[in-house]
mmCIF file of C-alpha atoms in Angstrom:
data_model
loop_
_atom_site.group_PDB
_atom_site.id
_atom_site.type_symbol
_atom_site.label_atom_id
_atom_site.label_comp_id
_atom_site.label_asym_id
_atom_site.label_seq_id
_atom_site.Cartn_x
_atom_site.Cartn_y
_atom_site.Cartn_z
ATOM 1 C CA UNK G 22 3.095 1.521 -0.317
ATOM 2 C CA UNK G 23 5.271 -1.640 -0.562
ATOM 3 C CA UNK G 24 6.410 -3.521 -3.905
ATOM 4 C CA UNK G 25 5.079 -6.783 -3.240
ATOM 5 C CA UNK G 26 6.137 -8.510 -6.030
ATOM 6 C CA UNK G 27 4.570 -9.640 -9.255
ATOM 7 C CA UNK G 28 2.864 -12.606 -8.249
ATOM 8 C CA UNK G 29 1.081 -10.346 -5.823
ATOM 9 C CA UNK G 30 0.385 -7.335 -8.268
ATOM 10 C CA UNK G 31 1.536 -4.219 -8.289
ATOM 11 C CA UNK G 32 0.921 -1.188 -5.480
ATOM 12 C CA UNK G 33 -0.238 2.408 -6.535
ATOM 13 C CA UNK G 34 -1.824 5.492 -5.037
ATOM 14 C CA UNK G 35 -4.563 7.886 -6.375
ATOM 15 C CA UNK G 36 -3.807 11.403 -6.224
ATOM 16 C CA UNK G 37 -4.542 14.975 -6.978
ATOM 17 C CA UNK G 38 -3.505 18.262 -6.440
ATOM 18 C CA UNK G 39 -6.362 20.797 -7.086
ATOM 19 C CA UNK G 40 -8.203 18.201 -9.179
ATOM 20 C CA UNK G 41 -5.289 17.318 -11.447
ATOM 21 C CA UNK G 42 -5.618 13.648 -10.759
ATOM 22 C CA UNK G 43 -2.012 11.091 -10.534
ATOM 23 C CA UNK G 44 -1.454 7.469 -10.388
ATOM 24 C CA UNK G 45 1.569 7.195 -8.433
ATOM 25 C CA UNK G 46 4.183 4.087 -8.422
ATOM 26 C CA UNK G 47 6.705 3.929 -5.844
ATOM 27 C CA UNK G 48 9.569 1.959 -7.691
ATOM 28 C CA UNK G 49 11.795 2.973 -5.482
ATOM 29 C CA UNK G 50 14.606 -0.033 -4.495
ATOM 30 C CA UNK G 51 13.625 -2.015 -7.264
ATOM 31 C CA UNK G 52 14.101 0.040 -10.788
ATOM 32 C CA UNK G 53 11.013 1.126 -13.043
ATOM 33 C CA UNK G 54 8.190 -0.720 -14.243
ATOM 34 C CA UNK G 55 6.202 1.250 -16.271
ATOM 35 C CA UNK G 56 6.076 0.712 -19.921
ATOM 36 C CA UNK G 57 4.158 3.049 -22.329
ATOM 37 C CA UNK G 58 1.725 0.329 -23.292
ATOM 38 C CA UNK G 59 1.286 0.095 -19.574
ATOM 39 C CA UNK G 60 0.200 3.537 -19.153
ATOM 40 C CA UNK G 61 -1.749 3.996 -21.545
ATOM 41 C CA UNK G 62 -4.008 1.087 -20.501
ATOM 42 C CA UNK G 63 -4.119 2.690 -16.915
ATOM 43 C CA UNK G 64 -4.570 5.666 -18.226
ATOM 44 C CA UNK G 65 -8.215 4.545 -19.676
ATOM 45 C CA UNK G 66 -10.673 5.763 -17.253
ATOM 46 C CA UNK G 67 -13.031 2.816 -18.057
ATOM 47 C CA UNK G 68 -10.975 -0.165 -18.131
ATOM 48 C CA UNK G 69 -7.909 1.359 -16.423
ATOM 49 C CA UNK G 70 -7.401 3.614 -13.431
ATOM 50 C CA UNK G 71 -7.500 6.838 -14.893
ATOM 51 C CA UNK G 72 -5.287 9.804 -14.582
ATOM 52 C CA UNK G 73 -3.950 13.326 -16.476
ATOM 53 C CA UNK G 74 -0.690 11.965 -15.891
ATOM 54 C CA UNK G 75 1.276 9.241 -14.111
ATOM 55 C CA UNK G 76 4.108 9.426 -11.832
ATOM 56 C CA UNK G 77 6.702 6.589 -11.209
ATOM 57 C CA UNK G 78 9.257 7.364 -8.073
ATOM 58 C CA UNK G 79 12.601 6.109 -8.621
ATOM 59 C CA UNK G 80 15.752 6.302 -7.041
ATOM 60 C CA UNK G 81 18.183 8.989 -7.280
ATOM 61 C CA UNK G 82 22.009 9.161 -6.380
ATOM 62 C CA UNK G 83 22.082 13.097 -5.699
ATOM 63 C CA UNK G 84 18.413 13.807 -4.560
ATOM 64 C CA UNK G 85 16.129 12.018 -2.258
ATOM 65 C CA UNK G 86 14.090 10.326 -5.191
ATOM 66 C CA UNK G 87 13.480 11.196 -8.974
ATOM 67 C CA UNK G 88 10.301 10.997 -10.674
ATOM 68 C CA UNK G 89 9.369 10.233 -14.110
ATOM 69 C CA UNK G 90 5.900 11.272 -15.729
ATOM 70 C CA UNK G 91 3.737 9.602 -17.717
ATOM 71 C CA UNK G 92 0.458 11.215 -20.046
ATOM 72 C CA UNK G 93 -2.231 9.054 -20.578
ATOM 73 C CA UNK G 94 -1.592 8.320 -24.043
ATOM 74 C CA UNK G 95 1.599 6.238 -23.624
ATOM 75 C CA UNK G 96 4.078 9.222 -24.088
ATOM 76 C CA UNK G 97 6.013 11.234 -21.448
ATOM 77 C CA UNK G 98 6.145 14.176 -19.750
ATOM 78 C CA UNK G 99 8.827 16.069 -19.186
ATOM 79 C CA UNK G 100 7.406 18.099 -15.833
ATOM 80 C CA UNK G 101 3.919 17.898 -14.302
ATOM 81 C CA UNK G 102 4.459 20.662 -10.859
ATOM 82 C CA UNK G 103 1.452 18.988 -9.743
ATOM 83 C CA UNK G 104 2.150 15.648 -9.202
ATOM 84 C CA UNK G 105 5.527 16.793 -8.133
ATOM 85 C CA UNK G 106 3.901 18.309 -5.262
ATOM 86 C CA UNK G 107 1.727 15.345 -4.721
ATOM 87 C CA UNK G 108 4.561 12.892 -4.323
ATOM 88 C CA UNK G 109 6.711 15.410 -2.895
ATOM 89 C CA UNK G 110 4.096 15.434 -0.024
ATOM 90 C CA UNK G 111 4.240 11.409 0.076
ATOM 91 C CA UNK G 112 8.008 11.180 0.298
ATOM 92 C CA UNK G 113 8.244 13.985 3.219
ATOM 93 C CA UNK G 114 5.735 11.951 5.578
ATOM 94 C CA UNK G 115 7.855 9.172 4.734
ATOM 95 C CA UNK G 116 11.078 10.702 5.445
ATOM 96 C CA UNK G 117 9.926 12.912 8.378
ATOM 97 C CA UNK G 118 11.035 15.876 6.739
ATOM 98 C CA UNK G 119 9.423 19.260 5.672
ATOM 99 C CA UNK G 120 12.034 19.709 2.237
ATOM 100 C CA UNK G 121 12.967 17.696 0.074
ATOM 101 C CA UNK G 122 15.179 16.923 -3.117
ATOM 102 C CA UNK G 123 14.531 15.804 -6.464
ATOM 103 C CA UNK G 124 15.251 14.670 -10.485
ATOM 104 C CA UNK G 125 13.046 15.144 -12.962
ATOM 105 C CA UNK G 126 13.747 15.363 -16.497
ATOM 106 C CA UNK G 127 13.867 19.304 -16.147
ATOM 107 C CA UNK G 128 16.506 18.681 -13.846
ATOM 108 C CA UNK G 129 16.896 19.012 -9.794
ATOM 109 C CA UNK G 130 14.106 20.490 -8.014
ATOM 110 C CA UNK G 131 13.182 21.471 -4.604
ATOM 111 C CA UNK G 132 9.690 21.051 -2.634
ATOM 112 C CA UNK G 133 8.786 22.133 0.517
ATOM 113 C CA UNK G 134 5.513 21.486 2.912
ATOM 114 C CA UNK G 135 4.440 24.900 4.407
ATOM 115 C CA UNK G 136 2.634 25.260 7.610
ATOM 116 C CA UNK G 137 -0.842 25.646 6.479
ATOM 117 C CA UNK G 138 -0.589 21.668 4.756
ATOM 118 C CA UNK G 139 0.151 23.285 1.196
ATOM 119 C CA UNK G 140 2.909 21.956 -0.756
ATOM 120 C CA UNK G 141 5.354 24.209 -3.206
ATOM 121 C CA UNK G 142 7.784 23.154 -5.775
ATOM 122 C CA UNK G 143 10.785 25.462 -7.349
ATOM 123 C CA UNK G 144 9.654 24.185 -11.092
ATOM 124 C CA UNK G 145 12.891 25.688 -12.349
ATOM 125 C CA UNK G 146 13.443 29.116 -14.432
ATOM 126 C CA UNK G 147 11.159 29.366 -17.793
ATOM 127 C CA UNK G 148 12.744 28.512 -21.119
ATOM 128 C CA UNK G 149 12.087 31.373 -23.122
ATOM 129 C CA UNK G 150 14.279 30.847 -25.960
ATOM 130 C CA UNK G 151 12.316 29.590 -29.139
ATOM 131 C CA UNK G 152 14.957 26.716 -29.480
ATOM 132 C CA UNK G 153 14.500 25.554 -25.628
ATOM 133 C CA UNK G 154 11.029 25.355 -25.781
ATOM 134 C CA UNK G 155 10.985 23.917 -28.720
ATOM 135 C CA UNK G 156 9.947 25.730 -31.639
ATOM 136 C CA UNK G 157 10.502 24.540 -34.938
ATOM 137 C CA UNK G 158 11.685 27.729 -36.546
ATOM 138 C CA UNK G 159 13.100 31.132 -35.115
ATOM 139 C CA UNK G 160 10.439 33.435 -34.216
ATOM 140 C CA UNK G 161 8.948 35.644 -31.168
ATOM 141 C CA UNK G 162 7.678 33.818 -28.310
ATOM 142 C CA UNK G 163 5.591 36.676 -26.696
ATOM 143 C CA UNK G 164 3.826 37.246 -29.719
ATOM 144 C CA UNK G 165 3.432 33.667 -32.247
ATOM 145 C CA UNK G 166 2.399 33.578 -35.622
ATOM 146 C CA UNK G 167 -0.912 32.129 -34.649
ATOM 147 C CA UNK G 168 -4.413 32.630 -33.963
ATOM 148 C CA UNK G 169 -5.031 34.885 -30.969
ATOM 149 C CA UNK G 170 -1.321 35.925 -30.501
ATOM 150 C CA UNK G 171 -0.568 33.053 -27.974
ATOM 151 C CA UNK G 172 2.594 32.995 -26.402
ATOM 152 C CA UNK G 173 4.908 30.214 -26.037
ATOM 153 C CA UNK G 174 7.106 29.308 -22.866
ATOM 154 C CA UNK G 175 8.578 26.137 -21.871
ATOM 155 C CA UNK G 176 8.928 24.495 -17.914
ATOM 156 C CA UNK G 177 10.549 21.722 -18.892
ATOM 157 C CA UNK G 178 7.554 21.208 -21.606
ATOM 158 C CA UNK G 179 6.128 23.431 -23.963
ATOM 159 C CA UNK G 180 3.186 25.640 -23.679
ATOM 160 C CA UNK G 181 0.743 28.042 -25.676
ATOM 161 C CA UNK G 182 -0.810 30.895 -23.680
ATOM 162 C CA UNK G 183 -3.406 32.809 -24.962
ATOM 163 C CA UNK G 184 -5.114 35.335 -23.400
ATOM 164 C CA UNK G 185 -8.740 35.645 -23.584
ATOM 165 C CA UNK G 186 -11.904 38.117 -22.610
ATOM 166 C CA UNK G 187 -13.443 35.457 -21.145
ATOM 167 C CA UNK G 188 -11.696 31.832 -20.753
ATOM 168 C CA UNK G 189 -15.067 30.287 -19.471
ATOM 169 C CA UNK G 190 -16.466 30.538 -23.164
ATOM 170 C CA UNK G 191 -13.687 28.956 -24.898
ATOM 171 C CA UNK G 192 -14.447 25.713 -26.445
ATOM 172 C CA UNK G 193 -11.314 23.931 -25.402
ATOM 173 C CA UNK G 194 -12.517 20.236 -27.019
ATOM 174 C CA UNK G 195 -12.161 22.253 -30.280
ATOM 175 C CA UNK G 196 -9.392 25.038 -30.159
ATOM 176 C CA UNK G 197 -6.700 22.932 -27.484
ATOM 177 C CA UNK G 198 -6.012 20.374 -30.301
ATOM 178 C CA UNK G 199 -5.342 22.844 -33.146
ATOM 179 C CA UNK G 200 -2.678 24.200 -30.990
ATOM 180 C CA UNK G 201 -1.519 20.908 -29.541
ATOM 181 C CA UNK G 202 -0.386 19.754 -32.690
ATOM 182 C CA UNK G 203 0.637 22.692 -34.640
ATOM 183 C CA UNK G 204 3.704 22.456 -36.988
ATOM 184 C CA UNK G 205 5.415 25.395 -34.759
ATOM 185 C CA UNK G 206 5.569 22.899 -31.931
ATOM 186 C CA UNK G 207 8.026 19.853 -32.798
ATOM 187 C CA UNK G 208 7.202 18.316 -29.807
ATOM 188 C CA UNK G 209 3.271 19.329 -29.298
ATOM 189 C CA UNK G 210 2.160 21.446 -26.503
ATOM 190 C CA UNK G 211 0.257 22.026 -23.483
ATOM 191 C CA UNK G 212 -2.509 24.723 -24.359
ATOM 192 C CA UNK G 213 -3.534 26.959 -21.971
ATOM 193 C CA UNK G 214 -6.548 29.737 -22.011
ATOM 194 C CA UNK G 215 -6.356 32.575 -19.717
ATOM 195 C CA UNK G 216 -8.128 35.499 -18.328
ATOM 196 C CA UNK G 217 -6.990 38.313 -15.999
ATOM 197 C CA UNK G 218 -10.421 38.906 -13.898
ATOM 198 C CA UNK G 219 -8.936 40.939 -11.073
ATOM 199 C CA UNK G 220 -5.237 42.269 -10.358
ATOM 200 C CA UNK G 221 -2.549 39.485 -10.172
ATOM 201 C CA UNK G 222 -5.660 36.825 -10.682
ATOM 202 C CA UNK G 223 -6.206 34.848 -13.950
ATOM 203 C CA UNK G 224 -9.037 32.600 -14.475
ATOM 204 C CA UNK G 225 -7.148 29.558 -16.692
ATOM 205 C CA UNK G 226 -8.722 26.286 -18.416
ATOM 206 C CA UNK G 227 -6.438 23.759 -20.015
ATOM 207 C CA UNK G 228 -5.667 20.924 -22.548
ATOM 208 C CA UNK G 229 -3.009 19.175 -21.478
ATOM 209 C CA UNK G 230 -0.584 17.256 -24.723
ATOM 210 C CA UNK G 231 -1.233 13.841 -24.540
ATOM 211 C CA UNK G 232 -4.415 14.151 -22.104
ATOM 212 C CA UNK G 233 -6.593 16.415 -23.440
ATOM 213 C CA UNK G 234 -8.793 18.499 -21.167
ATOM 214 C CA UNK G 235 -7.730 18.750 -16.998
ATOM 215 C CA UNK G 236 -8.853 20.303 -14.022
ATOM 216 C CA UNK G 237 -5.314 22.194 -13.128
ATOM 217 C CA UNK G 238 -1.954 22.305 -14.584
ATOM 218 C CA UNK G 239 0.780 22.862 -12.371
ATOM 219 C CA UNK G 240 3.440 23.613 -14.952
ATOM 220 C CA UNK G 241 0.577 25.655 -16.765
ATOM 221 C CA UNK G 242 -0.055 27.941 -14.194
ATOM 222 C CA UNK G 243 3.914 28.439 -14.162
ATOM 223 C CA UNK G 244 4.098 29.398 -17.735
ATOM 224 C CA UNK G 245 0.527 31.637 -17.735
ATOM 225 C CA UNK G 246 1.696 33.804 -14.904
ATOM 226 C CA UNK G 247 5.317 33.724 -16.575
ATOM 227 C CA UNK G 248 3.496 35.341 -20.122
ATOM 228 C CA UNK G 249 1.039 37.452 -18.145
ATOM 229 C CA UNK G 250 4.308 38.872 -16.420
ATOM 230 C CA UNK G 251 5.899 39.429 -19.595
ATOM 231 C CA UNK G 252 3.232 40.587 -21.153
ATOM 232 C CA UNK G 253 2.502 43.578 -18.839
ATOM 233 C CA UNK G 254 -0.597 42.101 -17.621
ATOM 234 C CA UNK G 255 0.452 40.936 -13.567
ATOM 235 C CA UNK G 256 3.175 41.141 -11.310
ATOM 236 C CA UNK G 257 5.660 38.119 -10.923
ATOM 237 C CA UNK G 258 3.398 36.341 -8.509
ATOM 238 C CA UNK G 259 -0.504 35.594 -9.207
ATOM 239 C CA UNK G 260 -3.085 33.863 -8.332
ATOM 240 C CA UNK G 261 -4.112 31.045 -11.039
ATOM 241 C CA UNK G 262 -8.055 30.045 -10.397
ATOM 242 C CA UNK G 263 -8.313 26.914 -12.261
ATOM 243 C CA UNK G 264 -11.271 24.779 -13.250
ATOM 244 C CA UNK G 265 -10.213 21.950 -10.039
ATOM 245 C CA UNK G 266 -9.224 24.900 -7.514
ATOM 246 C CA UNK G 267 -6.355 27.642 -6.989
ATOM 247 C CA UNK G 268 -3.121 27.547 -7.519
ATOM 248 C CA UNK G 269 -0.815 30.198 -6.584
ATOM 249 C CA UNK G 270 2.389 30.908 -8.555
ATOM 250 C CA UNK G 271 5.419 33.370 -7.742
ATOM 251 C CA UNK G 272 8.400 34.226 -10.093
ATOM 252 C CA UNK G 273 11.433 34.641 -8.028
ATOM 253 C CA UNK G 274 15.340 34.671 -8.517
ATOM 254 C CA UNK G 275 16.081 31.228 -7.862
ATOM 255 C CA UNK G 276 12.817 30.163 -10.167
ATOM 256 C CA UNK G 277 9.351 29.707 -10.531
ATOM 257 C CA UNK G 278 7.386 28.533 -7.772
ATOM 258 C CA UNK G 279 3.913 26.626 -7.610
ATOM 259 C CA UNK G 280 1.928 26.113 -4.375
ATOM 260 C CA UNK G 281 -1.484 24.623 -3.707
ATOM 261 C CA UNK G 282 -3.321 21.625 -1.982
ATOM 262 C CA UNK G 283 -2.444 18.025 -2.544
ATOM 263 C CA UNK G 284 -4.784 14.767 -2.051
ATOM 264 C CA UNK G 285 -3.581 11.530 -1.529
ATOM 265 C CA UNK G 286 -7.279 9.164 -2.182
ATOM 266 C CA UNK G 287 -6.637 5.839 -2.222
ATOM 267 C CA UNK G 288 -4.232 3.342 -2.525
ATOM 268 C CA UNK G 289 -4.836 0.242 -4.245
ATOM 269 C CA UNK G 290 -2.859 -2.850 -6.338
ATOM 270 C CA UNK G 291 -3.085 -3.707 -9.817
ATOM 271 C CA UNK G 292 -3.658 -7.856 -10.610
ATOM 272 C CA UNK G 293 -1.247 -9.723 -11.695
ATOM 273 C CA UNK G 294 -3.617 -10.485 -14.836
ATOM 274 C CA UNK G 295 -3.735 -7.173 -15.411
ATOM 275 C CA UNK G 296 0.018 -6.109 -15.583
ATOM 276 C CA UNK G 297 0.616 -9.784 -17.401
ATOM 277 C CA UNK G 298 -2.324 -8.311 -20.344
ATOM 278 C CA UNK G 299 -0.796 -4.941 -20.610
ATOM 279 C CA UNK G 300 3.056 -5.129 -20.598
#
């Protein structure tokens, strides 16, 4: 995927990692492009490209590229382990590697292809503090002061766990807002639903800040099998079945880790008229 200039419009890729779905920028050599009145108007599935969340590759002086992430409302992310993987996958082909190095706003992380075509990411150790996460005042994140006892746990963005009898009769249009924008979240938060329906595997459906509802949520699966750990309900390492396909997730000493499949589907260039209308 080459930059070929404004005049020409501007190159992306469509991608997705167990149905999480990216638009993907390489602005690599060049310095970013994307503007949040930009993404937002890709973000619109009917007169954009659509996506969950967008990632723009940049350069990076200590890693082998950084990434920056987008939602689809015009704000950013600080993580997304999915599209992490996703590009992580694109920039190994291209370097003729198997690991690579990178910066994200949560900091330098690591991916690595694996010999079955899978791609895993060290996301980084959870932020379990209620300060890190953020919360806006001082109380317990295993156990909130909210509906359902949720628990709160940050991977370089904040989320709300609660565990459910049965996640597949939540009605996440209604209840993932309410927690979204909660006063005990400063900064919002991903929402997450789960269910433990056999040992070390959770069922999980999500609403994702600044999206709404997604397939999969890398950094989500991170922090559910992070609270179900702490929580007494699974071992450090689960199996996350998600509403876009499985995820697997393992809590080690150096962080957490999130594997699964990645999907590159089509690449494609946005019009000069377009950028020129949206910027």
């Amino acid at each position: 995927m080459m930059d070929t200039g404004a005049e020409s419009g501007l190159p992306f890729m469509k991608m997705h990692g167990a149905g999480n779905d990216f638009v993907v920028i390489d602005s690599r050599g060049r310095g970013p492009v994307m503007t949040a009145g930009l993404a937002q108007a890709l973000g619109d599935r009917n007169r954009g490209v659509g996506f969950d969340q967008l990632a723009e590759i940049t350069d990076a002086a200590d890693a082998d590229f950084g990434l920056v992430f987008w939602n689809s409302d015009g704000t950013q992310a600080g993580a997304c382990g999915n599209a992490t993987r996703c590009v992580s996958e694109y920039v190994m082909q291209g370097l003729g590697v198997d690991r690579v190095a990178l910066l994200t706003a949560r900091g330098a992380l690591f991916a690595e292809r694996l010999a079955d075509g899978r791609v895993s990411v060290n996301m980084g150790q959870p932020q379990l503090d209620w300060q890190d996460i953020p919360l806006a005042r001082a109380v317990d994140p295993l156990h909130l002061p909210l509906p359902g006892d949720p628990v709160a746990v940050g991977m370089g963005n904040p989320h709300c766990i609660r565990f459910v009898p049965d996640a597949e009769a939540v009605d996440l249009a209604a209840l993932g807002p309410k927690h979204e924008h909660d006063p005990l979240f400063p900064a919002r938060t991903n929402v997450e639903f789960a269910t433990l329906v056999a040992p070390c595997t959770l069922r999980l459906r999500v609403w994702e800040r600044g999206t709404g509802i997604t397939l999969a949520c890398g950094s989500g699966a991170c922090a559910t099998v992070v609270a179900a750990h702490l929580r007494g309900l699974t071992g450090r390492k689960a199996t996350i079945r998600m509403d876009g396909g499985v995820l697997e997730v393992d809590w080690r000493d150096d962080g957490v880790w999130l594997t699964g499949p990645v999907a590159r589907v089509f690449d494609g260039v946005l019009s000069p008229a377009y950028l020129a209308a949206h910027r």
